[in-house]
Amino acid sequence: MKITSKIVSDHGLNLDEYKKIISLIGKVPNLLELGIFSAMWNEHCSYKSSKKHLKTLPTKNKKVIQGPGENAGIVDIGDNDALVFKIESHNHPSYIEPYQGAATGVGGILRDIFTMGARPIATLNSLHFGSHNHKKTKNLLNGVVSGIGGYGNCIGIPTVGGEVKFDHSYNENILVNAMAVGLAKKNKIFYSKAKGINKSVIYVGSKTGRDGIHGASMASAEFDANVEEKKPTVQVGDPFTEKLLLEACLELMKDDSIISIQDMGAAGLTSSSVEMASKGDLGIEINLNKIPCREEKMTPYEMMLSESQERMLLILNTGKEERAKKVFDKWGLDFSIIGKTTDTKNLILNFNNVEVANLPLSSLSKDAPIYDRKWKKNSITKKNTHKQDFKKINILDSFKKILSTPNNSEKSWIWEQYDHTVMGDTIQKPGGDSAVVRIHGKNKAVAITVDSSAHYCAANPVSGAKQVVSEAWRNLIAVGSEPLAITNCLNFGNPEKEKIMGQFVETIDGISQACRYLDFPVVSGNVSFYNETQNKAISPTPTIGGVGLIKNLNHMVTKNFKEIGSDILVVGKTSGHLHQSEFFREVLNIKEGPPPEVNLFNEKNNGLLIKNLISKKLLNSAHDVSSGGILIALSEMCLYSKIGAKIKVPRDNITMHEYLFGEDQSRYLIEINEKNKNQVIKTLEKSSVYYDYIGKTQKDSLNLEKEFDMKLSDLIKLNCSWFKSYYNEN
């Protein structure tokens, strides 16, 4: 077949890239070779638009065992235990086919975890849908949630946390970001780097089909009006096979059989073979006739680019083939020796005794294009110069409006579809500041959170990015954990547009600043570009997955109030920042202006003090103050515990509206009992941490002095009303 400019374009490559391919390999590629380049040089696999900037992120500290560059990041949690975790996007597939797109997103991220020798212990998700009244939203929401629950529940790994948000910018391009966490032993971690010559290359798992071909390339392209035609690019998942694959891999990992291992995720057999061999500076030769196929007459092109799920590529030590085959036979999985490592430094593919591809591995990996794309700084809108007149705006009405919006309403309808208790180690279920999962058989636990704040980032990418990292930090602190590290999923529009590339660059700057100051390194992640449809991009949406360690479960707290008559304090200064707040956006329909500034000194200082108070068992409960401000955070504590509160706003230089709904950062709500009150206050004052005393817990109602007294039953009804009404609509 003659390679035309249209064929090149259909493979997601431009003519300059095609010319570079010819120059690198010294020939015109055949269709198979072009397809392999297409898979390896797309944004999803090569990071060609982002790599330059990603290198500026802090990725190391004393706890980091493995940073970016492997299937997942790894941190040391003591006792020879290591935590393995990562977050990835499955945005485009989930929009095209929501159930399978979301399901295979879960399956893919789980393989990244157990590929490294870790048993997965938890999954989380960050979901962004279009406006609730958009014609597609309800079906997409149902499909995605069902897909996550269907895969996770069947494989038997708890879904312990997440977030669901709605905004018109996602009307034609939803975001489905999946995170997984696993537990490994420090001395039994497995990597993808190939080693040794003439070592057997083994294909294991499920058979190869025609599903998912060009999936990675599709994920690196904008949607157009013909989006339905892309359904064949979406993979089809089988959680029961994945469970068998997980157990078989972990069983084989108990001895020294495996040299290297890589899952067949994006770009399938192409990426797994290329990455393993190129990391080891070796060659690899594959006989495609040995590939287990579930469909007849599959071509080499289809075999190499298929993204059929539940498959792995292994390189084994000499003489371990029989042992490995017995393990995979036991679990009823395909096992085939498909090739060997070589010293050629080339990828060589044979089919029907004919060499059908021969490519230098360096051309596919090290020589992939890296772009320094033009970008421009985002203009930051200023605060309204005129002082808002809040006298005519009723606080109770505002509170009701915010608490009952799609983004702030109660979300148990979603997470109750996920099994969050399987494996028996979930200590804090969805709905808290962070999920908490016990390290099985021990008195320590891992805290996990996912967070995003797209409208902050749209208003100011640097400040917005610092905020979302800081919120992850606060959520981990609020349960009593030591924040360890983050993984990120960076969702943006077309990087070829200077404005969007600027959003990305400035977001990286904000993440870097926050992570460096907080000693909160980035150890894994994913970049998802081209999230736009017909030239309309999503809001810049960096999603941060954070993990922390609770060394002693006796030193853990939750956000629910514990007793009646205890004191409530706000830790951290409230200045009343309302721009980009829920109050401005939902009540006043004001969407311009800057997000709140993040003072990293206060963030760290306040957070470490809260952690110290928790470790000394001086707090009954704690909760970070974020979206919606103090009043929304307080109501969440009431709702979670079914204990009320009576509060009085301190008279300061700001209005009651600013105090209650302002979204200033670095703040926590804490509950303390009478016997600990003096010690807590003394500690706060000694540390020069600002605090306000605002009231006490009480029975039955949430009372704001001179403004309202709402029964808890009415509060619960209000918070739960949106989802119920949404699904009762015709």
PDB file of N, CA and C in Angstrom, residues 129-134 137 166-173 536-539 585 591:
ATOM      1  N   PHE A 129     -18.673  15.901  34.459  1.00  0.00           N
ATOM      2  CA  PHE A 129     -19.710  15.826  33.442  1.00  0.00           C
ATOM      3  C   PHE A 129     -20.146  17.231  33.031  1.00  0.00           C
ATOM      4  N   GLY A 130     -20.874  17.292  31.917  1.00  0.00           N
ATOM      5  CA  GLY A 130     -21.423  18.567  31.473  1.00  0.00           C
ATOM      6  C   GLY A 130     -22.530  19.061  32.397  1.00  0.00           C
ATOM      7  N   SER A 131     -23.170  20.136  32.017  1.00  0.00           N
ATOM      8  CA  SER A 131     -24.278  20.678  32.812  1.00  0.00           C
ATOM      9  C   SER A 131     -25.323  19.588  33.050  1.00  0.00           C
ATOM     10  N   HIS A 132     -25.899  19.604  34.240  1.00  0.00           N
ATOM     11  CA  HIS A 132     -26.848  18.542  34.581  1.00  0.00           C
ATOM     12  C   HIS A 132     -28.045  18.512  33.644  1.00  0.00           C
ATOM     13  N   ASN A 133     -28.372  19.668  33.046  1.00  0.00           N
ATOM     14  CA  ASN A 133     -29.532  19.721  32.149  1.00  0.00           C
ATOM     15  C   ASN A 133     -29.165  19.519  30.687  1.00  0.00           C
ATOM     16  N   HIS A 134     -27.895  19.212  30.396  1.00  0.00           N
ATOM     17  CA  HIS A 134     -27.502  18.904  29.028  1.00  0.00           C
ATOM     18  C   HIS A 134     -28.091  17.558  28.618  1.00  0.00           C
ATOM     19  N   THR A 137     -25.983  14.338  29.544  1.00  0.00           N
ATOM     20  CA  THR A 137     -25.343  14.167  30.846  1.00  0.00           C
ATOM     21  C   THR A 137     -25.887  12.971  31.631  1.00  0.00           C
ATOM     22  N   PHE A 166     -20.052  18.880  37.896  1.00  0.00           N
ATOM     23  CA  PHE A 166     -20.792  19.207  36.689  1.00  0.00           C
ATOM     24  C   PHE A 166     -20.440  20.624  36.244  1.00  0.00           C
ATOM     25  N   ASP A 167     -20.209  20.797  34.942  1.00  0.00           N
ATOM     26  CA  ASP A 167     -19.928  22.126  34.401  1.00  0.00           C
ATOM     27  C   ASP A 167     -20.119  22.082  32.887  1.00  0.00           C
ATOM     28  N   HIS A 168     -20.606  23.168  32.343  1.00  0.00           N
ATOM     29  CA  HIS A 168     -20.929  23.197  30.911  1.00  0.00           C
ATOM     30  C   HIS A 168     -19.708  22.962  30.027  1.00  0.00           C
ATOM     31  N   SER A 169     -18.501  23.224  30.526  1.00  0.00           N
ATOM     32  CA  SER A 169     -17.313  23.044  29.684  1.00  0.00           C
ATOM     33  C   SER A 169     -17.071  21.578  29.332  1.00  0.00           C
ATOM     34  N   TYR A 170     -17.722  20.663  30.063  1.00  0.00           N
ATOM     35  CA  TYR A 170     -17.567  19.234  29.787  1.00  0.00           C
ATOM     36  C   TYR A 170     -18.767  18.653  29.024  1.00  0.00           C
ATOM     37  N   ASN A 171     -19.601  19.524  28.450  1.00  0.00           N
ATOM     38  CA  ASN A 171     -20.806  19.055  27.759  1.00  0.00           C
ATOM     39  C   ASN A 171     -20.498  18.037  26.662  1.00  0.00           C
ATOM     40  N   GLU A 172     -19.441  18.261  25.920  1.00  0.00           N
ATOM     41  CA  GLU A 172     -19.106  17.381  24.799  1.00  0.00           C
ATOM     42  C   GLU A 172     -17.779  16.652  25.009  1.00  0.00           C
ATOM     43  N   ASN A 173     -17.280  16.677  26.216  1.00  0.00           N
ATOM     44  CA  ASN A 173     -15.997  16.001  26.489  1.00  0.00           C
ATOM     45  C   ASN A 173     -15.884  15.771  27.991  1.00  0.00           C
ATOM     46  N   LYS A 536     -14.216  23.591  20.952  1.00  0.00           N
ATOM     47  CA  LYS A 536     -14.562  24.044  22.297  1.00  0.00           C
ATOM     48  C   LYS A 536     -13.829  23.174  23.313  1.00  0.00           C
ATOM     49  N   ALA A 537     -12.943  23.805  24.081  1.00  0.00           N
ATOM     50  CA  ALA A 537     -12.105  23.061  25.027  1.00  0.00           C
ATOM     51  C   ALA A 537     -12.743  23.017  26.408  1.00  0.00           C
ATOM     52  N   ILE A 538     -12.381  21.993  27.172  1.00  0.00           N
ATOM     53  CA  ILE A 538     -12.772  21.930  28.570  1.00  0.00           C
ATOM     54  C   ILE A 538     -12.028  23.003  29.357  1.00  0.00           C
ATOM     55  N   SER A 539     -12.488  23.290  30.545  1.00  0.00           N
ATOM     56  CA  SER A 539     -11.701  24.108  31.462  1.00  0.00           C
ATOM     57  C   SER A 539     -10.440  23.345  31.856  1.00  0.00           C
ATOM     58  N   ARG A 585     -20.685  32.360  42.358  1.00  0.00           N
ATOM     59  CA  ARG A 585     -21.064  31.642  41.149  1.00  0.00           C
ATOM     60  C   ARG A 585     -22.522  31.195  41.166  1.00  0.00           C
ATOM     61  N   LYS A 591     -18.923  35.211  37.742  1.00  0.00           N
ATOM     62  CA  LYS A 591     -17.950  34.165  37.452  1.00  0.00           C
ATOM     63  C   LYS A 591     -16.570  34.694  37.090  1.00  0.00           C
TER      64      LYS A 591
END
